[in-house]
Coordinates of C-alpha atoms in Angstrom, one line a residue:
M1491 CA 14.0 -33.9 5.1
D1492 CA 10.5 -34.4 4.1
L1493 CA 7.1 -32.2 5.3
N1494 CA 6.2 -35.5 7.2
F1495 CA 9.7 -36.1 9.2
N1496 CA 9.2 -32.6 10.2
K1497 CA 5.6 -32.8 11.4
N1498 CA 6.6 -36.3 13.4
E1499 CA 9.7 -34.0 14.9
D1500 CA 7.4 -31.6 15.9
H1501 CA 5.1 -34.1 17.5
N1502 CA 8.2 -36.5 19.3
K1503 CA 9.7 -33.1 20.2
L1504 CA 6.4 -31.3 21.7
L1505 CA 5.9 -34.9 23.4
L1506 CA 9.0 -34.3 25.0
S1507 CA 8.2 -31.0 26.0
E1508 CA 5.1 -32.8 28.0
L1509 CA 7.6 -35.8 30.1
K1510 CA 10.2 -32.8 31.0
K1511 CA 7.3 -30.0 32.6
R1512 CA 6.4 -33.4 34.2
L1513 CA 9.3 -34.2 35.8
A1514 CA 9.7 -30.6 37.1
K1515 CA 7.1 -30.7 38.9
V1516 CA 7.2 -34.1 40.5
K1517 CA 10.9 -32.7 41.7
L1518 CA 9.5 -30.2 43.9
G1519 CA 7.4 -33.0 45.5
G1520 CA 5.0 -32.3 48.6
G1521 CA 5.7 -28.8 47.9
E1522 CA 7.9 -25.4 47.2
K1523 CA 6.0 -24.4 51.0
R1524 CA 7.3 -28.1 51.8
I1525 CA 11.1 -27.6 51.0
T1526 CA 10.7 -23.7 52.4
K1527 CA 9.8 -25.9 56.2
H1528 CA 12.4 -29.1 55.2
H1529 CA 14.9 -26.8 54.4
A1530 CA 14.4 -24.6 57.6
K1531 CA 14.7 -27.4 60.4
G1532 CA 18.4 -28.0 59.2
K1533 CA 17.3 -30.2 56.5
M1534 CA 18.0 -31.1 52.5
T1535 CA 15.7 -32.0 50.3
A1536 CA 15.2 -36.6 49.1
R1537 CA 16.7 -35.2 45.6
E1538 CA 18.7 -32.7 47.0
R1539 CA 20.6 -36.1 49.5
I1540 CA 21.2 -37.9 46.8
D1541 CA 22.8 -34.9 43.8
F1542 CA 25.5 -34.5 47.1
L1543 CA 26.0 -38.4 48.1
L1544 CA 26.7 -39.5 44.1
D1545 CA 29.1 -38.9 42.1
S1546 CA 28.5 -35.1 40.4
K1547 CA 30.4 -36.3 37.0
K1548 CA 29.6 -40.0 36.3
P1549 CA 25.5 -41.2 34.5
S1550 CA 22.0 -41.3 37.1
I1551 CA 19.2 -42.2 36.3
E1552 CA 15.9 -41.9 38.6
V1553 CA 13.4 -45.3 38.8
G1554 CA 9.6 -44.5 39.2
A1555 CA 9.8 -40.8 39.1
F1556 CA 6.4 -40.7 38.2
A1557 CA 4.7 -43.6 40.4
G1558 CA 1.8 -42.5 42.1
E1559 CA 1.1 -39.7 39.6
G1560 CA -2.9 -38.7 39.2
M1561 CA -3.7 -41.2 42.5
Y1562 CA -5.1 -40.5 45.9
K1563 CA -6.7 -37.4 45.1
E1564 CA -8.9 -37.8 48.3
H1565 CA -5.7 -37.5 50.4
G1566 CA -3.6 -34.5 48.8
G1567 CA -1.8 -37.0 45.9
C1568 CA 1.2 -37.8 46.1
P1569 CA 4.1 -37.0 44.5
S1570 CA 6.8 -39.8 42.4
G1571 CA 5.3 -42.1 45.3
G1572 CA 6.7 -40.3 49.2
V1573 CA 10.2 -41.9 47.8
V1574 CA 13.2 -40.7 44.9
V1575 CA 14.8 -44.0 43.6
K1576 CA 18.1 -43.3 41.5
I1577 CA 21.1 -45.9 40.1
G1578 CA 24.0 -44.5 40.6
Y1579 CA 27.6 -44.0 41.7
V1580 CA 29.1 -43.1 44.7
K1581 CA 32.6 -43.1 44.1
G1582 CA 33.1 -45.3 41.2
K1583 CA 30.4 -47.8 42.4
Q1584 CA 27.3 -48.6 40.7
C1585 CA 24.8 -48.6 43.2
I1586 CA 21.1 -47.9 44.3
V1587 CA 19.5 -45.2 46.6
V1588 CA 16.3 -45.3 47.7
A1589 CA 15.9 -41.2 50.0
N1590 CA 12.5 -40.3 51.4
D1591 CA 10.7 -37.8 51.0
A1592 CA 9.6 -36.1 54.0
T1593 CA 8.3 -33.4 52.1
V1594 CA 5.2 -35.4 50.6
K1595 CA 3.0 -36.5 53.9
A1596 CA 6.1 -36.6 56.7
G1597 CA 7.3 -39.5 53.1
A1598 CA 4.4 -41.3 54.6
W1599 CA 4.2 -45.1 53.3
F1600 CA 1.3 -44.9 50.5
P1601 CA 0.6 -48.3 48.7
I1602 CA 2.6 -47.5 46.4
T1603 CA 5.5 -46.5 48.0
G1604 CA 5.9 -49.6 49.6
K1605 CA 5.5 -51.2 45.6
K1606 CA 8.4 -48.5 45.2
N1607 CA 10.3 -49.6 47.7
L1608 CA 10.0 -52.9 46.7
R1609 CA 10.9 -52.4 42.6
A1610 CA 14.0 -50.8 44.5
Q1611 CA 15.2 -53.3 45.9
E1612 CA 14.4 -56.5 43.7
I1613 CA 16.7 -54.2 41.6
A1614 CA 19.5 -54.5 44.1
I1615 CA 18.2 -58.5 45.0
E1616 CA 18.5 -59.3 41.1
N1617 CA 21.9 -57.3 40.4
R1618 CA 23.4 -58.1 43.7
L1619 CA 23.9 -53.8 43.1
P1620 CA 24.5 -52.3 46.4
I1621 CA 21.5 -49.9 47.9
I1622 CA 21.5 -46.9 50.1
Y1623 CA 18.1 -45.7 52.5
L1624 CA 18.1 -42.4 53.3
V1625 CA 15.7 -42.5 55.8
D1626 CA 12.7 -39.6 56.8
S1627 CA 9.1 -41.2 56.6
A1628 CA 6.4 -40.9 59.6
G1629 CA 6.0 -44.4 58.7
V1630 CA 2.5 -46.1 57.0
F1631 CA -0.7 -43.4 56.4
L1632 CA -3.0 -44.6 58.4
P1633 CA -6.2 -43.4 56.8
M1634 CA -4.6 -46.4 54.3
Q1635 CA -3.5 -48.7 56.3
D1636 CA -5.6 -51.4 55.4
E1637 CA -3.9 -51.2 51.8
I1638 CA -0.2 -51.3 53.1
F1639 CA 0.8 -52.9 56.4
P1640 CA -0.3 -56.9 56.1
D1641 CA -0.6 -58.5 52.6
K1642 CA 2.2 -60.6 50.8
E1643 CA 4.4 -57.6 48.3
H1644 CA 3.5 -54.6 51.3
F1645 CA 5.6 -52.4 54.0
G1646 CA 6.9 -56.6 56.4
R1647 CA 8.0 -57.6 52.6
I1648 CA 10.9 -55.1 52.8
F1649 CA 12.6 -56.0 56.9
R1650 CA 12.3 -59.4 54.8
N1651 CA 14.0 -57.8 52.0
N1652 CA 16.3 -57.0 54.2
A1653 CA 17.4 -60.3 55.4
V1654 CA 17.4 -61.9 52.5
M1655 CA 19.7 -59.4 50.9
S1656 CA 21.9 -59.2 54.0
S1657 CA 22.2 -62.9 54.0
M1658 CA 23.4 -63.6 49.7
G1659 CA 26.3 -60.5 51.0
I1660 CA 24.0 -57.2 49.4
T1661 CA 25.4 -54.1 50.4
Q1662 CA 23.2 -52.4 53.2
I1663 CA 23.8 -49.1 54.2
A1664 CA 21.1 -46.9 56.2
A1665 CA 21.0 -43.0 57.2
V1666 CA 18.5 -41.8 59.3
M1667 CA 17.3 -38.3 58.6
G1668 CA 14.5 -38.0 59.8
S1669 CA 12.4 -39.9 61.8
C1670 CA 12.0 -43.7 61.6
V1671 CA 8.5 -45.0 63.5
A1672 CA 7.5 -48.1 64.3
G1673 CA 8.2 -50.7 62.1
G1674 CA 10.5 -48.5 60.1
A1675 CA 12.2 -48.7 62.0
Y1676 CA 13.6 -52.4 61.7
L1677 CA 15.1 -51.6 58.2
P1678 CA 18.5 -48.8 58.8
I1679 CA 18.7 -51.8 61.9
M1680 CA 18.3 -54.3 59.0
S1681 CA 21.0 -53.1 57.3
D1682 CA 24.9 -54.1 57.7
E1683 CA 25.7 -50.4 59.0
A1684 CA 23.5 -47.8 60.3
L1685 CA 24.4 -43.9 60.3
I1686 CA 21.9 -40.9 62.1
V1687 CA 22.0 -37.7 62.1
D1688 CA 21.6 -35.8 65.4
K1689 CA 19.0 -33.9 66.4
T1690 CA 16.9 -34.0 63.5
G1691 CA 17.6 -37.6 63.2
S1692 CA 15.7 -40.0 65.4
I1693 CA 13.6 -43.4 65.4
F1694 CA 11.9 -45.8 68.3
L1695 CA 9.3 -48.3 67.9
A1696 CA 6.4 -46.1 69.3
G1697 CA 6.9 -42.3 69.6
S1698 CA 6.6 -40.3 72.6
Y1699 CA 3.0 -40.2 72.8
L1700 CA 1.9 -43.3 72.3
V1701 CA 4.5 -44.1 75.2
K1702 CA 2.6 -41.7 77.2
A1703 CA -0.6 -43.2 76.0
A1704 CA 0.8 -46.2 76.4
I1705 CA 2.4 -47.3 79.8
G1706 CA 2.2 -43.4 81.1
E1707 CA 5.9 -42.9 80.8
S1708 CA 6.6 -38.8 80.1
I1709 CA 9.5 -38.9 77.6
D1710 CA 10.6 -35.9 74.9
N1711 CA 11.3 -38.0 71.8
E1712 CA 15.3 -36.7 71.5
T1713 CA 15.9 -39.4 74.5
L1714 CA 13.7 -41.6 73.9
G1715 CA 15.2 -42.3 70.3
G1716 CA 17.3 -39.9 69.3
A1717 CA 21.4 -39.8 68.0
T1718 CA 23.1 -39.8 71.5
T1719 CA 21.0 -42.6 72.6
H1720 CA 21.0 -44.9 70.1
C1721 CA 24.8 -44.2 69.6
E1722 CA 25.2 -43.9 73.3
I1723 CA 23.3 -46.0 74.9
S1724 CA 20.7 -48.7 72.6
G1725 CA 24.2 -49.8 70.6
V1726 CA 22.1 -49.6 67.8
T1727 CA 22.9 -46.9 66.0
D1728 CA 26.9 -46.9 64.2
Y1729 CA 28.1 -43.4 63.1
K1730 CA 26.8 -40.3 64.6
A1731 CA 26.6 -37.6 61.7
K1732 CA 26.2 -33.5 62.3
D1733 CA 24.4 -32.6 60.0
D1734 CA 23.1 -34.4 56.8
K1735 CA 26.3 -33.8 55.0
D1736 CA 28.7 -35.4 57.2
A1737 CA 26.1 -38.8 57.3
L1738 CA 26.7 -38.8 53.5
S1739 CA 29.3 -37.4 53.3
T1740 CA 30.0 -40.6 55.7
I1741 CA 28.7 -42.7 53.1
Q1742 CA 30.7 -42.3 50.7
R1743 CA 33.7 -43.3 52.6
L1744 CA 32.1 -46.6 54.0
M1745 CA 31.7 -46.9 49.6
D1746 CA 34.8 -46.2 48.8
K1747 CA 36.1 -49.1 50.3
I1748 CA 34.1 -51.8 49.0
G1749 CA 35.7 -54.8 47.0
D1750 CA 34.9 -55.4 43.9
Y1751 CA 32.4 -57.5 43.3
D1752 CA 31.8 -60.9 40.9
K1753 CA 31.4 -60.0 37.8
A1754 CA 28.7 -61.8 35.0
G1755 CA 31.0 -61.8 32.1
F1756 CA 29.2 -60.4 30.0
N1757 CA 31.7 -58.6 26.3
R1758 CA 31.5 -55.2 26.2
V1759 CA 34.9 -52.7 24.6
A1760 CA 35.1 -49.6 24.1
S1761 CA 31.4 -47.7 23.2
K1762 CA 31.0 -45.7 20.6
K1763 CA 28.9 -43.2 19.0
P1764 CA 26.1 -44.1 16.7
N1765 CA 26.8 -43.0 12.8
A1766 CA 23.5 -41.9 12.2
N1767 CA 22.0 -38.7 14.0
P1768 CA 20.0 -39.8 17.5
D1769 CA 18.0 -37.0 16.9
D1770 CA 17.1 -38.8 14.2
V1771 CA 13.8 -40.8 15.7
F1772 CA 11.6 -37.5 16.3
G1773 CA 11.2 -37.2 12.9
I1774 CA 11.6 -41.1 12.1
L1775 CA 8.7 -42.4 14.7
P1776 CA 5.2 -41.5 12.9
R1777 CA 2.6 -39.0 14.8
S1778 CA -0.1 -41.8 14.7
R1779 CA 0.8 -45.1 16.1
A1780 CA -1.5 -47.2 13.2
D1781 CA 1.7 -45.4 10.4
Q1782 CA 4.0 -47.5 9.4
Y1783 CA 7.8 -47.5 9.6
D1784 CA 11.4 -49.4 9.3
M1785 CA 12.1 -50.2 12.7
R1786 CA 16.0 -50.5 11.4
E1787 CA 16.3 -46.4 11.1
I1788 CA 15.1 -46.3 14.8
I1789 CA 18.4 -49.4 15.7
S1790 CA 20.1 -48.1 13.6
R1791 CA 19.6 -44.6 15.8
L1792 CA 21.0 -46.5 19.2
V1793 CA 23.5 -48.6 18.4
D1794 CA 27.3 -48.8 18.6
N1795 CA 28.1 -47.2 15.0
S1796 CA 25.4 -47.5 13.4
E1797 CA 25.9 -51.6 12.9
F1798 CA 24.1 -54.6 13.2
D1799 CA 24.2 -58.0 12.6
E1800 CA 20.3 -59.1 11.9
Y1801 CA 19.7 -62.9 12.2
K1802 CA 17.6 -64.2 9.5
K1803 CA 16.9 -61.3 7.9
G1804 CA 15.3 -62.8 5.5
Y1805 CA 13.1 -65.1 7.8
G1806 CA 10.2 -63.1 9.8
Q1807 CA 10.6 -59.9 9.3
T1808 CA 7.2 -58.4 11.3
I1809 CA 10.4 -59.7 14.5
I1810 CA 14.0 -58.2 14.4
T1811 CA 16.8 -59.9 15.7
A1812 CA 20.3 -59.1 15.7
Y1813 CA 23.0 -59.1 17.6
A1814 CA 24.8 -54.9 18.0
R1815 CA 26.8 -53.3 20.9
I1816 CA 24.8 -50.5 22.5
D1817 CA 27.8 -48.2 24.5
G1818 CA 29.7 -50.9 24.3
W1819 CA 28.0 -53.7 26.0
A1820 CA 27.6 -56.7 23.1
V1821 CA 23.7 -56.9 22.7
G1822 CA 20.5 -59.5 21.1
I1823 CA 17.7 -56.7 20.2
V1824 CA 14.6 -58.4 19.5
A1825 CA 12.4 -56.0 17.7
N1826 CA 8.9 -55.2 16.3
Q1827 CA 9.3 -53.9 12.3
R1828 CA 6.3 -51.7 11.8
K1829 CA 6.6 -51.7 8.0
L1830 CA 4.7 -52.9 6.0
V1831 CA 6.8 -56.1 5.0
K1832 CA 6.3 -58.9 1.7
T1833 CA 7.2 -62.6 2.2
K1834 CA 9.3 -65.1 -0.3
K1835 CA 5.8 -66.6 -1.0
G1836 CA 4.7 -62.9 -2.3
E1837 CA 2.1 -63.0 1.0
M1838 CA 2.0 -59.2 2.9
Q1839 CA 2.9 -59.7 6.3
F1840 CA 2.1 -55.9 8.5
G1841 CA 4.1 -54.3 10.5
G1842 CA 3.5 -54.8 14.1
V1843 CA 2.1 -57.8 13.8
I1844 CA 3.5 -61.4 14.7
Y1845 CA 3.5 -64.1 12.4
N1846 CA 3.8 -68.3 12.6
D1847 CA 7.8 -67.4 11.1
S1848 CA 8.7 -63.8 13.4
A1849 CA 7.6 -65.6 16.4
D1850 CA 9.8 -68.7 15.5
K1851 CA 12.8 -66.3 14.7
A1852 CA 12.7 -64.6 17.9
T1853 CA 12.7 -68.0 19.9
R1854 CA 15.6 -69.4 17.9
F1855 CA 17.3 -66.2 18.5
I1856 CA 17.0 -65.9 22.5
A1857 CA 18.1 -69.5 22.3
N1858 CA 21.1 -68.3 21.1
C1859 CA 21.7 -65.4 23.5
N1860 CA 21.0 -66.8 26.1
Q1861 CA 24.1 -69.8 25.0
K1862 CA 26.1 -67.0 24.3
K1863 CA 25.2 -64.4 27.6
I1864 CA 24.5 -62.0 25.7
P1865 CA 21.3 -59.6 27.0
L1866 CA 18.5 -59.2 25.9
V1867 CA 16.8 -55.4 24.3
F1868 CA 13.3 -55.6 23.1
L1869 CA 12.3 -53.0 21.2
Q1870 CA 8.0 -53.5 22.0
D1871 CA 5.8 -51.7 18.9
V1872 CA 3.3 -53.9 18.9
T1873 CA -0.5 -54.1 18.1
G1874 CA -0.5 -58.7 19.3
F1875 CA -0.2 -61.9 17.3
M1876 CA -1.7 -62.6 14.4
V1877 CA -5.3 -63.6 14.0
G1878 CA -7.5 -65.3 11.0
S1879 CA -7.4 -68.8 10.6
K1880 CA -4.6 -68.8 8.5
S1881 CA -2.4 -67.9 11.8
E1882 CA -4.8 -70.3 13.9
H1883 CA -4.7 -73.5 11.3
G1884 CA -0.9 -72.6 10.9
G1885 CA -0.5 -72.8 15.3
I1886 CA -0.4 -69.8 15.6
I1887 CA -1.2 -70.6 19.1
K1888 CA 1.5 -72.9 19.8
D1889 CA 4.5 -70.8 18.0
G1890 CA 3.2 -67.5 19.9
A1891 CA 4.0 -70.2 23.4
K1892 CA 7.1 -70.8 21.9
M1893 CA 8.9 -67.2 22.0
V1894 CA 6.5 -66.7 25.2
N1895 CA 8.2 -69.6 26.9
A1896 CA 11.9 -68.5 25.7
V1897 CA 11.2 -65.3 26.8
S1898 CA 9.8 -66.6 30.7
N1899 CA 12.4 -68.7 31.2
S1900 CA 15.6 -66.7 30.1
V1901 CA 18.6 -66.4 32.1
V1902 CA 21.0 -63.8 30.4
P1903 CA 19.1 -60.1 31.6
K1904 CA 16.2 -58.4 29.8
F1905 CA 15.8 -54.5 29.0
T1906 CA 13.0 -53.7 27.7
I1907 CA 11.8 -50.5 25.2
V1908 CA 8.1 -49.4 24.8
I1909 CA 8.7 -47.7 21.9
G1910 CA 4.5 -48.1 20.3
N1911 CA 2.0 -49.6 21.0
S1912 CA 1.7 -52.4 23.9
Y1913 CA -0.9 -54.0 23.0
G1914 CA -2.2 -57.9 24.2
A1915 CA -0.2 -61.0 24.6
G1916 CA 3.1 -58.8 21.8
N1917 CA 3.7 -57.7 25.7
Y1918 CA 4.5 -60.3 27.1
A1919 CA 6.2 -62.1 24.4
M1920 CA 8.0 -58.8 24.0
C1921 CA 8.7 -59.4 27.6
G1922 CA 6.6 -57.2 29.4
K1923 CA 6.4 -56.2 33.3
A1924 CA 5.2 -59.3 33.8
Y1925 CA 8.4 -61.6 32.5
D1926 CA 11.2 -59.9 35.1
P1927 CA 12.7 -57.2 32.7
R1928 CA 15.6 -55.7 34.5
L1929 CA 14.2 -52.3 33.7
I1930 CA 11.1 -51.5 32.1
V1931 CA 11.0 -48.0 30.4
A1932 CA 8.2 -46.2 27.9
W1933 CA 9.3 -43.0 25.1
P1934 CA 6.7 -40.1 25.4
S1935 CA 5.4 -41.7 22.2
A1936 CA 4.6 -45.8 24.4
E1937 CA 0.6 -46.7 24.9
L1938 CA 0.5 -49.5 27.5
A1939 CA -3.4 -51.6 27.1
V1940 CA -5.1 -54.6 25.8
M1941 CA -4.9 -53.2 22.5
S1942 CA -5.6 -49.5 21.1
G1943 CA -8.1 -46.7 22.2
N1944 CA -10.3 -46.9 19.4
S1945 CA -10.1 -50.6 19.1
A1946 CA -11.0 -50.8 22.7
A1947 CA -13.6 -48.1 22.5
K1948 CA -15.8 -49.2 20.1
V1949 CA -16.3 -53.2 22.2
L1950 CA -17.0 -50.9 24.6
L1951 CA -19.5 -49.0 22.6
Q1952 CA -21.7 -52.1 21.0
I1953 CA -22.1 -53.6 25.2
E1954 CA -23.2 -50.2 25.9
K1955 CA -25.2 -50.1 23.1
A1956 CA -26.9 -52.6 23.4
S1957 CA -27.4 -51.8 27.3
L1958 CA -28.6 -49.0 26.6
E1959 CA -31.1 -50.2 24.0
K1960 CA -32.0 -53.3 25.9
Q1961 CA -33.4 -50.7 28.4
G1962 CA -35.9 -49.3 25.8
E1963 CA -33.5 -46.1 25.0
K1964 CA -33.0 -45.1 21.5
I1965 CA -29.4 -44.4 19.8
T1966 CA -29.3 -41.5 17.4
P1967 CA -26.2 -41.5 15.6
E1968 CA -25.4 -38.2 17.9
K1969 CA -26.0 -40.6 21.2
E1970 CA -23.7 -43.1 20.0
K1971 CA -20.8 -40.2 18.5
E1972 CA -20.7 -39.2 22.8
L1973 CA -21.0 -42.8 23.9
F1974 CA -17.6 -43.6 21.3
D1975 CA -15.8 -40.2 22.5
K1976 CA -16.4 -40.3 26.0
I1977 CA -15.9 -44.3 26.6
K1978 CA -12.2 -43.0 24.3
N1979 CA -11.2 -40.6 26.2
R1980 CA -11.5 -42.5 29.6
Y1981 CA -9.8 -45.4 27.8
D1982 CA -6.9 -43.1 25.6
D1983 CA -6.1 -42.5 29.6
Q1984 CA -5.8 -45.5 30.7
V1985 CA -3.3 -46.5 27.6
S1986 CA -1.3 -43.1 27.9
P1987 CA 2.9 -44.5 29.6
Y1988 CA 2.0 -41.6 32.2
Y1989 CA -0.8 -43.9 33.5
A1990 CA 1.6 -47.3 33.3
A1991 CA 4.3 -45.6 35.2
A1992 CA 2.0 -44.4 38.5
R1993 CA 1.5 -48.1 39.3
I1994 CA 5.2 -48.3 38.2
W1995 CA 4.1 -50.5 35.9
T1996 CA 7.1 -49.8 33.8
D1997 CA 10.0 -47.7 35.8
A1998 CA 10.3 -44.1 33.5
V1999 CA 8.9 -42.5 30.9
I2000 CA 12.4 -41.8 29.5
N2001 CA 13.6 -38.9 26.9
P2002 CA 14.4 -41.3 23.5
L2003 CA 17.7 -39.7 23.7
D2004 CA 18.0 -41.4 27.0
T2005 CA 17.8 -44.7 25.8
R2006 CA 21.4 -46.1 26.0
T2007 CA 22.0 -45.1 29.0
W2008 CA 19.4 -46.8 30.5
I2009 CA 20.2 -50.1 28.5
S2010 CA 24.3 -49.2 29.6
M2011 CA 24.2 -48.7 34.0
G2012 CA 21.0 -51.2 33.0
I2013 CA 23.5 -54.1 31.8
E2014 CA 26.6 -52.7 34.0
A2015 CA 23.9 -53.5 37.4
A2016 CA 23.2 -57.0 36.0
D2017 CA 27.5 -57.5 35.9
H2018 CA 27.5 -57.7 39.5
A2019 CA 24.8 -61.6 39.4
P2020 CA 26.9 -64.3 37.6
I2021 CA 24.4 -66.6 35.6
E2022 CA 24.1 -69.3 38.5
K2023 CA 21.2 -71.2 36.6
P2024 CA 21.5 -73.3 32.7
F2025 CA 18.4 -71.8 30.2
N2026 CA 16.4 -74.6 30.1
M2027 CA 12.6 -73.6 28.5
G2028 CA 11.0 -77.2 29.5
V2029 CA 8.6 -78.6 27.7
L2030 CA 8.1 -77.6 24.7
Q2031 CA 5.2 -78.2 21.2
V2032 CA 7.6 -78.7 18.2

């Protein structure tokens, strides 16, 4: 290994260490004191509940762990959006589990909580995946009710989705393991089956204090909406559990009896590990996002046997298109080539930039994968489309539009891994969040923005300078540097993969070595949903 490899490895493993530290903090939810209080009530935490429920010997992946990070500081924050979401297995059946974290503001719903819950339901709907709700929530966070209550993508959409999923035949099981109040009471009851834990679980549209204020009736919460009331009098819930573990064990027995699902039929053979050492990615990926490297070296450490067959290898070389297998699943890979390449005409093309020919190649490849029912994996490290007179005269907008059209209309499942840069329209063409990837994750080295921090800071600096000079202020070189650094630092915070993950623009920031697991479990989930419409790109300017 050369010195540069070792320096890259040190840099990227420091980024990985930072990821692990952030995850450890997130997993504490509302903090150790609140966890202790939660346990004192005889309750398991959200993560403990999920760990008990899921098959311990099967893999699982967490969606939205960093949701809400750095947000709502004036309200004390909202770690993980106050809800834990994992895709895993219960009695061998893949499913998605959504558990309110009552250590975070009693499980109250912040705006990001609603967005994360809707993302979990979107995954269940797209993949026809069974969904299990572990409910323990005080309802809407009232100081922010105007940002969570009335709009299309707010709280009410959850219950609309419950109804839609039921009509689609998607299994929904809910366990009320704590508070379940007001509008939130509809979620478990709109599920196929509902459980409630005796003494700690309660369901009502209005609690005892509100009942007293509204109609003058004096009643305690347990009599109003506890387990005995709803299992023996109202008939609202179907099973009464003596404690958390009893409720979770009941869910396991229910899941164990679910029949098989209709499969989409994606091709899979026995899995084989990459021949090249996956750990090498830390040394291959450069410290500077501006530096070049060969994306083929990354691909060879992600795919089975390190084998892949390139489509149009010598044409459109700033995008690599290749057939391969990941954990046995057949995939079509669309990856930005980050190495400076020389065309047959002797022209040099910059790595990470999409040119006319590479956009054309990617469009054709995406169409082929749809024709052959092969899931698509996008490996993003893109600075955007090529600019300048030559590209414009060559119709880069038209070729770029064809690629965006193909990505938009693709009917096979798509999975996006943001390895490095994800800038501007390159984010769109390479299947950014707006283009419905089934899962989209980022490595700690990722950056998502309209343009790089350096470029954006230079543009914003010129605007700031012009404004100050118009006001009569003289800009010295020292003042200019101060302004530049201030702008760049602010912008760099926004291009961080954690900033994107906090807002659920991506589903997770992951260890690069977990990439195969995410893709494999994602395709397995997608295999639950047969493709129901043909691939059609509509009108194109050829």
